[in-house]
Amino acid sequence: MKKTLFSVVALAMALVMGTMMSCSKEEEVPAMTAEELNAQIENLVDSNVVVEGVVAHICQHSGMRMKFEGADIHFVWDSVFDAALMGQKVRIEGTVCEERMDSNAINAMEAELIAKMAADSAAAAETEAPAEGEHQCEHAEGEECCCPMKRIKMMREELAANLEQGIDYIVVDRYVKVTKVTPVVEEAK
């Protein structure tokens, strides 16, 4: 009986120790490339990801946004990225996030813009006011328009197309909310 009890206790302790050992090990999660993230990002919203790439851009204004070479996706951190990371290969861990706008958000954006335009035109009463909806942007022919009212119109058109598919929003942005940045040290061969 004592042998059996001793064997059961020893086995239980071995299992507990084995579990504790496996939990304390930090397993290396395989990283995807920036190109792979670009291709899969719409399917990874709210997922944790690990991405490796070469830093191509760090925001000069806040230092809290970064892009990799070959990626349209940006990485956002609550801290400032070290400028020394420029041109370096790094490993980013984080969560894929998506910013959406519905018709209420588009309406609010339009109302704010109209109020700002009214205030601006009141301040410039001496100049002839353009007709409502008249295009005022100055850009080269064939260049994409930056007019805010035109962008709102395009958002409404995109939302209308989405509504036909049962989707009541448009995606404004997808990015990775960074939780960890690690420089990648290439092993000598």
PDB file of N, CA and C in Angstrom, residues 19-125:
ATOM      1  N   THR A  19       4.275  20.201 -15.960  1.00  0.00           N
ATOM      2  CA  THR A  19       3.374  21.257 -16.385  1.00  0.00           C
ATOM      3  C   THR A  19       3.973  22.621 -16.071  1.00  0.00           C
ATOM      4  N   MET A  20       4.526  22.764 -14.885  1.00  0.00           N
ATOM      5  CA  MET A  20       5.139  24.039 -14.507  1.00  0.00           C
ATOM      6  C   MET A  20       6.314  24.354 -15.420  1.00  0.00           C
ATOM      7  N   MET A  21       7.089  23.355 -15.759  1.00  0.00           N
ATOM      8  CA  MET A  21       8.244  23.580 -16.630  1.00  0.00           C
ATOM      9  C   MET A  21       7.784  24.009 -18.013  1.00  0.00           C
ATOM     10  N   SER A  22       6.732  23.365 -18.557  1.00  0.00           N
ATOM     11  CA  SER A  22       6.293  23.705 -19.899  1.00  0.00           C
ATOM     12  C   SER A  22       5.627  25.071 -19.928  1.00  0.00           C
ATOM     13  N   CYS A  23       4.974  25.474 -18.843  1.00  0.00           N
ATOM     14  CA  CYS A  23       4.351  26.791 -18.786  1.00  0.00           C
ATOM     15  C   CYS A  23       5.378  27.898 -18.673  1.00  0.00           C
ATOM     16  N   SER A  24       6.482  27.622 -18.036  1.00  0.00           N
ATOM     17  CA  SER A  24       7.476  28.669 -17.844  1.00  0.00           C
ATOM     18  C   SER A  24       8.338  28.883 -19.079  1.00  0.00           C
ATOM     19  N   LYS A  25       8.348  27.929 -19.991  1.00  0.00           N
ATOM     20  CA  LYS A  25       9.124  28.096 -21.222  1.00  0.00           C
ATOM     21  C   LYS A  25       8.385  29.053 -22.141  1.00  0.00           C
ATOM     22  N   GLU A  26       9.095  30.021 -22.701  1.00  0.00           N
ATOM     23  CA  GLU A  26       8.493  30.927 -23.657  1.00  0.00           C
ATOM     24  C   GLU A  26       8.721  30.343 -25.046  1.00  0.00           C
ATOM     25  N   GLU A  27       7.627  29.868 -25.641  1.00  0.00           N
ATOM     26  CA  GLU A  27       7.757  29.242 -26.950  1.00  0.00           C
ATOM     27  C   GLU A  27       7.867  30.301 -28.031  1.00  0.00           C
ATOM     28  N   GLU A  28       8.722  30.070 -28.978  1.00  0.00           N
ATOM     29  CA  GLU A  28       8.936  30.969 -30.106  1.00  0.00           C
ATOM     30  C   GLU A  28       7.803  30.770 -31.110  1.00  0.00           C
ATOM     31  N   VAL A  29       7.036  31.810 -31.329  1.00  0.00           N
ATOM     32  CA  VAL A  29       5.942  31.763 -32.291  1.00  0.00           C
ATOM     33  C   VAL A  29       6.529  32.114 -33.653  1.00  0.00           C
ATOM     34  N   PRO A  30       6.199  31.329 -34.692  1.00  0.00           N
ATOM     35  CA  PRO A  30       6.740  31.660 -36.010  1.00  0.00           C
ATOM     36  C   PRO A  30       6.216  33.020 -36.484  1.00  0.00           C
ATOM     37  N   ALA A  31       7.101  33.822 -37.012  1.00  0.00           N
ATOM     38  CA  ALA A  31       6.737  35.163 -37.471  1.00  0.00           C
ATOM     39  C   ALA A  31       6.371  35.138 -38.946  1.00  0.00           C
ATOM     40  N   MET A  32       5.449  36.030 -39.323  1.00  0.00           N
ATOM     41  CA  MET A  32       5.114  36.193 -40.737  1.00  0.00           C
ATOM     42  C   MET A  32       5.870  37.412 -41.256  1.00  0.00           C
ATOM     43  N   THR A  33       5.982  37.504 -42.563  1.00  0.00           N
ATOM     44  CA  THR A  33       6.626  38.664 -43.172  1.00  0.00           C
ATOM     45  C   THR A  33       5.592  39.771 -43.323  1.00  0.00           C
ATOM     46  N   ALA A  34       6.068  40.976 -43.607  1.00  0.00           N
ATOM     47  CA  ALA A  34       5.168  42.105 -43.831  1.00  0.00           C
ATOM     48  C   ALA A  34       4.258  41.835 -45.028  1.00  0.00           C
ATOM     49  N   GLU A  35       4.801  41.198 -46.059  1.00  0.00           N
ATOM     50  CA  GLU A  35       4.009  40.884 -47.250  1.00  0.00           C
ATOM     51  C   GLU A  35       2.894  39.887 -46.921  1.00  0.00           C
ATOM     52  N   GLU A  36       3.209  38.891 -46.093  1.00  0.00           N
ATOM     53  CA  GLU A  36       2.193  37.916 -45.680  1.00  0.00           C
ATOM     54  C   GLU A  36       1.099  38.601 -44.855  1.00  0.00           C
ATOM     55  N   LEU A  37       1.492  39.522 -43.987  1.00  0.00           N
ATOM     56  CA  LEU A  37       0.513  40.264 -43.204  1.00  0.00           C
ATOM     57  C   LEU A  37      -0.391  41.083 -44.113  1.00  0.00           C
ATOM     58  N   ASN A  38       0.193  41.774 -45.088  1.00  0.00           N
ATOM     59  CA  ASN A  38      -0.616  42.544 -46.048  1.00  0.00           C
ATOM     60  C   ASN A  38      -1.671  41.678 -46.716  1.00  0.00           C
ATOM     61  N   ALA A  39      -1.267  40.497 -47.142  1.00  0.00           N
ATOM     62  CA  ALA A  39      -2.166  39.605 -47.875  1.00  0.00           C
ATOM     63  C   ALA A  39      -3.281  39.035 -46.996  1.00  0.00           C
ATOM     64  N   GLN A  40      -3.034  38.881 -45.699  1.00  0.00           N
ATOM     65  CA  GLN A  40      -3.983  38.194 -44.825  1.00  0.00           C
ATOM     66  C   GLN A  40      -4.688  39.097 -43.819  1.00  0.00           C
ATOM     67  N   ILE A  41      -4.382  40.376 -43.797  1.00  0.00           N
ATOM     68  CA  ILE A  41      -4.789  41.223 -42.678  1.00  0.00           C
ATOM     69  C   ILE A  41      -6.299  41.269 -42.439  1.00  0.00           C
ATOM     70  N   GLU A  42      -7.097  41.255 -43.500  1.00  0.00           N
ATOM     71  CA  GLU A  42      -8.543  41.349 -43.265  1.00  0.00           C
ATOM     72  C   GLU A  42      -9.090  40.120 -42.543  1.00  0.00           C
ATOM     73  N   ASN A  43      -8.384  39.009 -42.616  1.00  0.00           N
ATOM     74  CA  ASN A  43      -8.804  37.791 -41.911  1.00  0.00           C
ATOM     75  C   ASN A  43      -8.199  37.683 -40.515  1.00  0.00           C
ATOM     76  N   LEU A  44      -7.330  38.630 -40.148  1.00  0.00           N
ATOM     77  CA  LEU A  44      -6.624  38.559 -38.867  1.00  0.00           C
ATOM     78  C   LEU A  44      -7.080  39.613 -37.857  1.00  0.00           C
ATOM     79  N   VAL A  45      -8.159  40.336 -38.162  1.00  0.00           N
ATOM     80  CA  VAL A  45      -8.639  41.382 -37.254  1.00  0.00           C
ATOM     81  C   VAL A  45      -8.927  40.771 -35.883  1.00  0.00           C
ATOM     82  N   ASP A  46      -8.463  41.427 -34.844  1.00  0.00           N
ATOM     83  CA  ASP A  46      -8.580  41.004 -33.436  1.00  0.00           C
ATOM     84  C   ASP A  46      -7.703  39.801 -33.099  1.00  0.00           C
ATOM     85  N   SER A  47      -6.794  39.427 -33.989  1.00  0.00           N
ATOM     86  CA  SER A  47      -5.886  38.309 -33.729  1.00  0.00           C
ATOM     87  C   SER A  47      -4.520  38.841 -33.308  1.00  0.00           C
ATOM     88  N   ASN A  48      -3.837  38.063 -32.479  1.00  0.00           N
ATOM     89  CA  ASN A  48      -2.462  38.375 -32.123  1.00  0.00           C
ATOM     90  C   ASN A  48      -1.560  37.871 -33.238  1.00  0.00           C
ATOM     91  N   VAL A  49      -0.588  38.697 -33.626  1.00  0.00           N
ATOM     92  CA  VAL A  49       0.325  38.334 -34.709  1.00  0.00           C
ATOM     93  C   VAL A  49       1.768  38.629 -34.304  1.00  0.00           C
ATOM     94  N   VAL A  50       2.677  37.952 -34.982  1.00  0.00           N
ATOM     95  CA  VAL A  50       4.107  38.215 -34.849  1.00  0.00           C
ATOM     96  C   VAL A  50       4.609  38.457 -36.271  1.00  0.00           C
ATOM     97  N   VAL A  51       5.248  39.610 -36.478  1.00  0.00           N
ATOM     98  CA  VAL A  51       5.683  39.999 -37.816  1.00  0.00           C
ATOM     99  C   VAL A  51       7.138  40.436 -37.744  1.00  0.00           C
ATOM    100  N   GLU A  52       7.929  39.976 -38.709  1.00  0.00           N
ATOM    101  CA  GLU A  52       9.321  40.418 -38.809  1.00  0.00           C
ATOM    102  C   GLU A  52       9.503  41.184 -40.105  1.00  0.00           C
ATOM    103  N   GLY A  53      10.270  42.245 -40.031  1.00  0.00           N
ATOM    104  CA  GLY A  53      10.558  43.024 -41.219  1.00  0.00           C
ATOM    105  C   GLY A  53      11.593  44.089 -40.933  1.00  0.00           C
ATOM    106  N   VAL A  54      11.968  44.782 -42.003  1.00  0.00           N
ATOM    107  CA  VAL A  54      12.953  45.853 -41.900  1.00  0.00           C
ATOM    108  C   VAL A  54      12.200  47.175 -41.781  1.00  0.00           C
ATOM    109  N   VAL A  55      12.548  47.960 -40.787  1.00  0.00           N
ATOM    110  CA  VAL A  55      11.885  49.237 -40.519  1.00  0.00           C
ATOM    111  C   VAL A  55      12.211  50.224 -41.638  1.00  0.00           C
ATOM    112  N   ALA A  56      11.157  50.695 -42.322  1.00  0.00           N
ATOM    113  CA  ALA A  56      11.333  51.636 -43.425  1.00  0.00           C
ATOM    114  C   ALA A  56      10.943  53.053 -43.030  1.00  0.00           C
ATOM    115  N   HIS A  57      10.086  53.188 -42.003  1.00  0.00           N
ATOM    116  CA  HIS A  57       9.601  54.513 -41.620  1.00  0.00           C
ATOM    117  C   HIS A  57       9.195  54.527 -40.155  1.00  0.00           C
ATOM    118  N   ILE A  58       9.583  55.567 -39.462  1.00  0.00           N
ATOM    119  CA  ILE A  58       9.093  55.856 -38.111  1.00  0.00           C
ATOM    120  C   ILE A  58       8.554  57.282 -38.163  1.00  0.00           C
ATOM    121  N   CYS A  59       7.335  57.475 -37.689  1.00  0.00           N
ATOM    122  CA  CYS A  59       6.691  58.786 -37.729  1.00  0.00           C
ATOM    123  C   CYS A  59       7.568  59.835 -37.060  1.00  0.00           C
ATOM    124  N   GLN A  60       7.825  60.918 -37.783  1.00  0.00           N
ATOM    125  CA  GLN A  60       8.674  61.983 -37.258  1.00  0.00           C
ATOM    126  C   GLN A  60       7.923  62.867 -36.265  1.00  0.00           C
ATOM    127  N   HIS A  61       6.599  62.847 -36.328  1.00  0.00           N
ATOM    128  CA  HIS A  61       5.804  63.718 -35.454  1.00  0.00           C
ATOM    129  C   HIS A  61       5.667  63.141 -34.053  1.00  0.00           C
ATOM    130  N   SER A  62       5.202  61.897 -33.979  1.00  0.00           N
ATOM    131  CA  SER A  62       4.964  61.295 -32.660  1.00  0.00           C
ATOM    132  C   SER A  62       5.967  60.212 -32.309  1.00  0.00           C
ATOM    133  N   GLY A  63       6.548  59.579 -33.332  1.00  0.00           N
ATOM    134  CA  GLY A  63       7.460  58.460 -33.092  1.00  0.00           C
ATOM    135  C   GLY A  63       6.734  57.191 -32.685  1.00  0.00           C
ATOM    136  N   MET A  64       5.386  57.214 -32.752  1.00  0.00           N
ATOM    137  CA  MET A  64       4.588  56.086 -32.265  1.00  0.00           C
ATOM    138  C   MET A  64       3.988  55.243 -33.393  1.00  0.00           C
ATOM    139  N   ARG A  65       4.349  55.548 -34.629  1.00  0.00           N
ATOM    140  CA  ARG A  65       3.878  54.787 -35.794  1.00  0.00           C
ATOM    141  C   ARG A  65       5.096  54.367 -36.610  1.00  0.00           C
ATOM    142  N   MET A  66       4.994  53.161 -37.183  1.00  0.00           N
ATOM    143  CA  MET A  66       6.131  52.627 -37.924  1.00  0.00           C
ATOM    144  C   MET A  66       5.615  51.790 -39.089  1.00  0.00           C
ATOM    145  N   LYS A  67       6.402  51.732 -40.154  1.00  0.00           N
ATOM    146  CA  LYS A  67       6.099  50.859 -41.299  1.00  0.00           C
ATOM    147  C   LYS A  67       7.321  50.031 -41.627  1.00  0.00           C
ATOM    148  N   PHE A  68       7.053  48.841 -42.190  1.00  0.00           N
ATOM    149  CA  PHE A  68       8.116  47.969 -42.672  1.00  0.00           C
ATOM    150  C   PHE A  68       8.278  48.154 -44.172  1.00  0.00           C
ATOM    151  N   GLU A  69       9.445  47.777 -44.686  1.00  0.00           N
ATOM    152  CA  GLU A  69       9.661  47.742 -46.133  1.00  0.00           C
ATOM    153  C   GLU A  69       8.669  46.749 -46.728  1.00  0.00           C
ATOM    154  N   GLY A  70       8.068  47.112 -47.851  1.00  0.00           N
ATOM    155  CA  GLY A  70       7.170  46.210 -48.565  1.00  0.00           C
ATOM    156  C   GLY A  70       5.811  46.033 -47.922  1.00  0.00           C
ATOM    157  N   ALA A  71       5.432  46.900 -46.970  1.00  0.00           N
ATOM    158  CA  ALA A  71       4.146  46.747 -46.294  1.00  0.00           C
ATOM    159  C   ALA A  71       3.357  48.045 -46.327  1.00  0.00           C
ATOM    160  N   ASP A  72       2.060  47.921 -46.555  1.00  0.00           N
ATOM    161  CA  ASP A  72       1.167  49.074 -46.472  1.00  0.00           C
ATOM    162  C   ASP A  72       0.657  49.254 -45.048  1.00  0.00           C
ATOM    163  N   ILE A  73       0.791  48.222 -44.248  1.00  0.00           N
ATOM    164  CA  ILE A  73       0.283  48.210 -42.881  1.00  0.00           C
ATOM    165  C   ILE A  73       1.217  49.015 -41.983  1.00  0.00           C
ATOM    166  N   HIS A  74       0.623  49.733 -41.040  1.00  0.00           N
ATOM    167  CA  HIS A  74       1.468  50.424 -40.071  1.00  0.00           C
ATOM    168  C   HIS A  74       1.290  49.800 -38.692  1.00  0.00           C
ATOM    169  N   PHE A  75       2.289  50.049 -37.879  1.00  0.00           N
ATOM    170  CA  PHE A  75       2.342  49.517 -36.523  1.00  0.00           C
ATOM    171  C   PHE A  75       2.252  50.709 -35.570  1.00  0.00           C
ATOM    172  N   VAL A  76       1.376  50.612 -34.586  1.00  0.00           N
ATOM    173  CA  VAL A  76       1.139  51.704 -33.647  1.00  0.00           C
ATOM    174  C   VAL A  76       1.485  51.224 -32.251  1.00  0.00           C
ATOM    175  N   TRP A  77       2.213  52.067 -31.503  1.00  0.00           N
ATOM    176  CA  TRP A  77       2.646  51.698 -30.165  1.00  0.00           C
ATOM    177  C   TRP A  77       2.286  52.824 -29.209  1.00  0.00           C
ATOM    178  N   ASP A  78       2.068  52.491 -27.936  1.00  0.00           N
ATOM    179  CA  ASP A  78       1.799  53.501 -26.912  1.00  0.00           C
ATOM    180  C   ASP A  78       3.082  54.171 -26.443  1.00  0.00           C
ATOM    181  N   SER A  79       4.187  53.728 -26.947  1.00  0.00           N
ATOM    182  CA  SER A  79       5.488  54.280 -26.597  1.00  0.00           C
ATOM    183  C   SER A  79       6.132  54.799 -27.879  1.00  0.00           C
ATOM    184  N   VAL A  80       7.285  55.404 -27.756  1.00  0.00           N
ATOM    185  CA  VAL A  80       7.988  55.936 -28.925  1.00  0.00           C
ATOM    186  C   VAL A  80       8.954  54.875 -29.446  1.00  0.00           C
ATOM    187  N   PHE A  81       8.897  54.620 -30.768  1.00  0.00           N
ATOM    188  CA  PHE A  81       9.843  53.703 -31.383  1.00  0.00           C
ATOM    189  C   PHE A  81      11.234  54.349 -31.370  1.00  0.00           C
ATOM    190  N   ASP A  82      12.242  53.568 -31.069  1.00  0.00           N
ATOM    191  CA  ASP A  82      13.616  54.050 -31.059  1.00  0.00           C
ATOM    192  C   ASP A  82      14.048  54.349 -32.492  1.00  0.00           C
ATOM    193  N   ALA A  83      14.503  55.556 -32.749  1.00  0.00           N
ATOM    194  CA  ALA A  83      14.934  55.955 -34.100  1.00  0.00           C
ATOM    195  C   ALA A  83      16.080  55.093 -34.614  1.00  0.00           C
ATOM    196  N   ALA A  84      16.817  54.469 -33.714  1.00  0.00           N
ATOM    197  CA  ALA A  84      17.931  53.595 -34.119  1.00  0.00           C
ATOM    198  C   ALA A  84      17.428  52.338 -34.825  1.00  0.00           C
ATOM    199  N   LEU A  85      16.126  52.079 -34.764  1.00  0.00           N
ATOM    200  CA  LEU A  85      15.562  50.898 -35.441  1.00  0.00           C
ATOM    201  C   LEU A  85      15.441  51.094 -36.948  1.00  0.00           C
ATOM    202  N   MET A  86      15.550  52.335 -37.430  1.00  0.00           N
ATOM    203  CA  MET A  86      15.435  52.595 -38.875  1.00  0.00           C
ATOM    204  C   MET A  86      16.432  51.727 -39.640  1.00  0.00           C
ATOM    205  N   GLY A  87      15.925  51.000 -40.643  1.00  0.00           N
ATOM    206  CA  GLY A  87      16.772  50.148 -41.468  1.00  0.00           C
ATOM    207  C   GLY A  87      17.124  48.819 -40.828  1.00  0.00           C
ATOM    208  N   GLN A  88      16.698  48.596 -39.591  1.00  0.00           N
ATOM    209  CA  GLN A  88      17.011  47.358 -38.867  1.00  0.00           C
ATOM    210  C   GLN A  88      15.865  46.359 -38.998  1.00  0.00           C
ATOM    211  N   LYS A  89      16.190  45.081 -38.892  1.00  0.00           N
ATOM    212  CA  LYS A  89      15.172  44.038 -38.885  1.00  0.00           C
ATOM    213  C   LYS A  89      14.673  43.879 -37.441  1.00  0.00           C
ATOM    214  N   VAL A  90      13.341  43.936 -37.277  1.00  0.00           N
ATOM    215  CA  VAL A  90      12.753  43.799 -35.952  1.00  0.00           C
ATOM    216  C   VAL A  90      11.612  42.791 -35.978  1.00  0.00           C
ATOM    217  N   ARG A  91      11.265  42.326 -34.790  1.00  0.00           N
ATOM    218  CA  ARG A  91      10.149  41.402 -34.583  1.00  0.00           C
ATOM    219  C   ARG A  91       9.103  42.169 -33.785  1.00  0.00           C
ATOM    220  N   ILE A  92       7.912  42.257 -34.343  1.00  0.00           N
ATOM    221  CA  ILE A  92       6.803  42.973 -33.716  1.00  0.00           C
ATOM    222  C   ILE A  92       5.756  41.965 -33.262  1.00  0.00           C
ATOM    223  N   GLU A  93       5.309  42.110 -32.025  1.00  0.00           N
ATOM    224  CA  GLU A  93       4.182  41.330 -31.539  1.00  0.00           C
ATOM    225  C   GLU A  93       3.059  42.312 -31.261  1.00  0.00           C
ATOM    226  N   GLY A  94       1.838  41.938 -31.636  1.00  0.00           N
ATOM    227  CA  GLY A  94       0.718  42.839 -31.410  1.00  0.00           C
ATOM    228  C   GLY A  94      -0.591  42.259 -31.885  1.00  0.00           C
ATOM    229  N   THR A  95      -1.617  43.097 -31.883  1.00  0.00           N
ATOM    230  CA  THR A  95      -2.965  42.703 -32.261  1.00  0.00           C
ATOM    231  C   THR A  95      -3.400  43.500 -33.480  1.00  0.00           C
ATOM    232  N   VAL A  96      -3.993  42.823 -34.459  1.00  0.00           N
ATOM    233  CA  VAL A  96      -4.500  43.492 -35.652  1.00  0.00           C
ATOM    234  C   VAL A  96      -5.807  44.202 -35.281  1.00  0.00           C
ATOM    235  N   CYS A  97      -5.858  45.497 -35.572  1.00  0.00           N
ATOM    236  CA  CYS A  97      -7.037  46.313 -35.262  1.00  0.00           C
ATOM    237  C   CYS A  97      -7.627  46.872 -36.556  1.00  0.00           C
ATOM    238  N   GLU A  98      -8.900  47.225 -36.483  1.00  0.00           N
ATOM    239  CA  GLU A  98      -9.592  47.750 -37.648  1.00  0.00           C
ATOM    240  C   GLU A  98     -10.436  48.943 -37.207  1.00  0.00           C
ATOM    241  N   GLU A  99     -10.294  50.072 -37.898  1.00  0.00           N
ATOM    242  CA  GLU A  99     -11.140  51.236 -37.648  1.00  0.00           C
ATOM    243  C   GLU A  99     -12.249  51.232 -38.679  1.00  0.00           C
ATOM    244  N   ARG A 100     -13.474  51.411 -38.179  1.00  0.00           N
ATOM    245  CA  ARG A 100     -14.646  51.380 -39.057  1.00  0.00           C
ATOM    246  C   ARG A 100     -15.441  52.672 -38.929  1.00  0.00           C
ATOM    247  N   MET A 101     -16.176  52.977 -39.991  1.00  0.00           N
ATOM    248  CA  MET A 101     -17.108  54.110 -39.961  1.00  0.00           C
ATOM    249  C   MET A 101     -18.454  53.626 -40.469  1.00  0.00           C
ATOM    250  N   ASP A 102     -19.513  54.004 -39.752  1.00  0.00           N
ATOM    251  CA  ASP A 102     -20.859  53.713 -40.220  1.00  0.00           C
ATOM    252  C   ASP A 102     -21.481  55.015 -40.720  1.00  0.00           C
ATOM    253  N   SER A 103     -22.749  54.974 -41.110  1.00  0.00           N
ATOM    254  CA  SER A 103     -23.385  56.172 -41.676  1.00  0.00           C
ATOM    255  C   SER A 103     -23.445  57.309 -40.659  1.00  0.00           C
ATOM    256  N   ASN A 104     -23.630  57.002 -39.373  1.00  0.00           N
ATOM    257  CA  ASN A 104     -23.654  58.066 -38.349  1.00  0.00           C
ATOM    258  C   ASN A 104     -22.318  58.789 -38.275  1.00  0.00           C
ATOM    259  N   ALA A 105     -21.222  58.042 -38.332  1.00  0.00           N
ATOM    260  CA  ALA A 105     -19.891  58.659 -38.276  1.00  0.00           C
ATOM    261  C   ALA A 105     -19.637  59.509 -39.520  1.00  0.00           C
ATOM    262  N   ILE A 106     -20.061  59.036 -40.678  1.00  0.00           N
ATOM    263  CA  ILE A 106     -19.889  59.806 -41.916  1.00  0.00           C
ATOM    264  C   ILE A 106     -20.730  61.076 -41.853  1.00  0.00           C
ATOM    265  N   ASN A 107     -21.981  60.980 -41.355  1.00  0.00           N
ATOM    266  CA  ASN A 107     -22.845  62.160 -41.213  1.00  0.00           C
ATOM    267  C   ASN A 107     -22.215  63.182 -40.270  1.00  0.00           C
ATOM    268  N   ALA A 108     -21.660  62.713 -39.149  1.00  0.00           N
ATOM    269  CA  ALA A 108     -21.025  63.616 -38.185  1.00  0.00           C
ATOM    270  C   ALA A 108     -19.810  64.301 -38.808  1.00  0.00           C
ATOM    271  N   MET A 109     -19.031  63.539 -39.588  1.00  0.00           N
ATOM    272  CA  MET A 109     -17.863  64.106 -40.258  1.00  0.00           C
ATOM    273  C   MET A 109     -18.299  65.192 -41.243  1.00  0.00           C
ATOM    274  N   GLU A 110     -19.368  64.914 -41.986  1.00  0.00           N
ATOM    275  CA  GLU A 110     -19.860  65.880 -42.962  1.00  0.00           C
ATOM    276  C   GLU A 110     -20.388  67.139 -42.269  1.00  0.00           C
ATOM    277  N   ALA A 111     -21.143  66.973 -41.183  1.00  0.00           N
ATOM    278  CA  ALA A 111     -21.686  68.127 -40.457  1.00  0.00           C
ATOM    279  C   ALA A 111     -20.552  69.006 -39.905  1.00  0.00           C
ATOM    280  N   GLU A 112     -19.511  68.371 -39.381  1.00  0.00           N
ATOM    281  CA  GLU A 112     -18.355  69.110 -38.863  1.00  0.00           C
ATOM    282  C   GLU A 112     -17.663  69.873 -39.984  1.00  0.00           C
ATOM    283  N   LEU A 113     -17.524  69.240 -41.138  1.00  0.00           N
ATOM    284  CA  LEU A 113     -16.877  69.882 -42.275  1.00  0.00           C
ATOM    285  C   LEU A 113     -17.706  71.059 -42.783  1.00  0.00           C
ATOM    286  N   ILE A 114     -19.021  70.888 -42.868  1.00  0.00           N
ATOM    287  CA  ILE A 114     -19.898  71.970 -43.332  1.00  0.00           C
ATOM    288  C   ILE A 114     -19.828  73.152 -42.372  1.00  0.00           C
ATOM    289  N   ALA A 115     -19.816  72.875 -41.055  1.00  0.00           N
ATOM    290  CA  ALA A 115     -19.717  73.945 -40.069  1.00  0.00           C
ATOM    291  C   ALA A 115     -18.387  74.689 -40.210  1.00  0.00           C
ATOM    292  N   LYS A 116     -17.310  73.945 -40.433  1.00  0.00           N
ATOM    293  CA  LYS A 116     -15.994  74.572 -40.607  1.00  0.00           C
ATOM    294  C   LYS A 116     -15.963  75.408 -41.882  1.00  0.00           C
ATOM    295  N   MET A 117     -16.543  74.882 -42.966  1.00  0.00           N
ATOM    296  CA  MET A 117     -16.573  75.629 -44.226  1.00  0.00           C
ATOM    297  C   MET A 117     -17.402  76.905 -44.069  1.00  0.00           C
ATOM    298  N   ALA A 118     -18.513  76.843 -43.322  1.00  0.00           N
ATOM    299  CA  ALA A 118     -19.353  78.018 -43.099  1.00  0.00           C
ATOM    300  C   ALA A 118     -18.588  79.070 -42.300  1.00  0.00           C
ATOM    301  N   ALA A 119     -17.864  78.619 -41.282  1.00  0.00           N
ATOM    302  CA  ALA A 119     -17.072  79.547 -40.476  1.00  0.00           C
ATOM    303  C   ALA A 119     -15.963  80.170 -41.310  1.00  0.00           C
ATOM    304  N   ASP A 120     -15.320  79.363 -42.153  1.00  0.00           N
ATOM    305  CA  ASP A 120     -14.246  79.870 -43.009  1.00  0.00           C
ATOM    306  C   ASP A 120     -14.786  80.862 -44.029  1.00  0.00           C
ATOM    307  N   SER A 121     -15.961  80.582 -44.610  1.00  0.00           N
ATOM    308  CA  SER A 121     -16.506  81.480 -45.633  1.00  0.00           C
ATOM    309  C   SER A 121     -17.009  82.768 -44.995  1.00  0.00           C
ATOM    310  N   ALA A 122     -17.496  82.709 -43.752  1.00  0.00           N
ATOM    311  CA  ALA A 122     -17.909  83.921 -43.055  1.00  0.00           C
ATOM    312  C   ALA A 122     -16.701  84.809 -42.783  1.00  0.00           C
ATOM    313  N   ALA A 123     -15.567  84.188 -42.484  1.00  0.00           N
ATOM    314  CA  ALA A 123     -14.341  84.944 -42.216  1.00  0.00           C
ATOM    315  C   ALA A 123     -13.787  85.578 -43.483  1.00  0.00           C
ATOM    316  N   ALA A 124     -14.090  84.979 -44.618  1.00  0.00           N
ATOM    317  CA  ALA A 124     -13.583  85.489 -45.899  1.00  0.00           C
ATOM    318  C   ALA A 124     -14.734  86.027 -46.729  1.00  0.00           C
ATOM    319  N   ALA A 125     -15.574  86.868 -46.129  1.00  0.00           N
ATOM    320  CA  ALA A 125     -16.790  87.365 -46.784  1.00  0.00           C
ATOM    321  C   ALA A 125     -16.506  88.202 -48.022  1.00  0.00           C
TER     322      ALA A 125
END
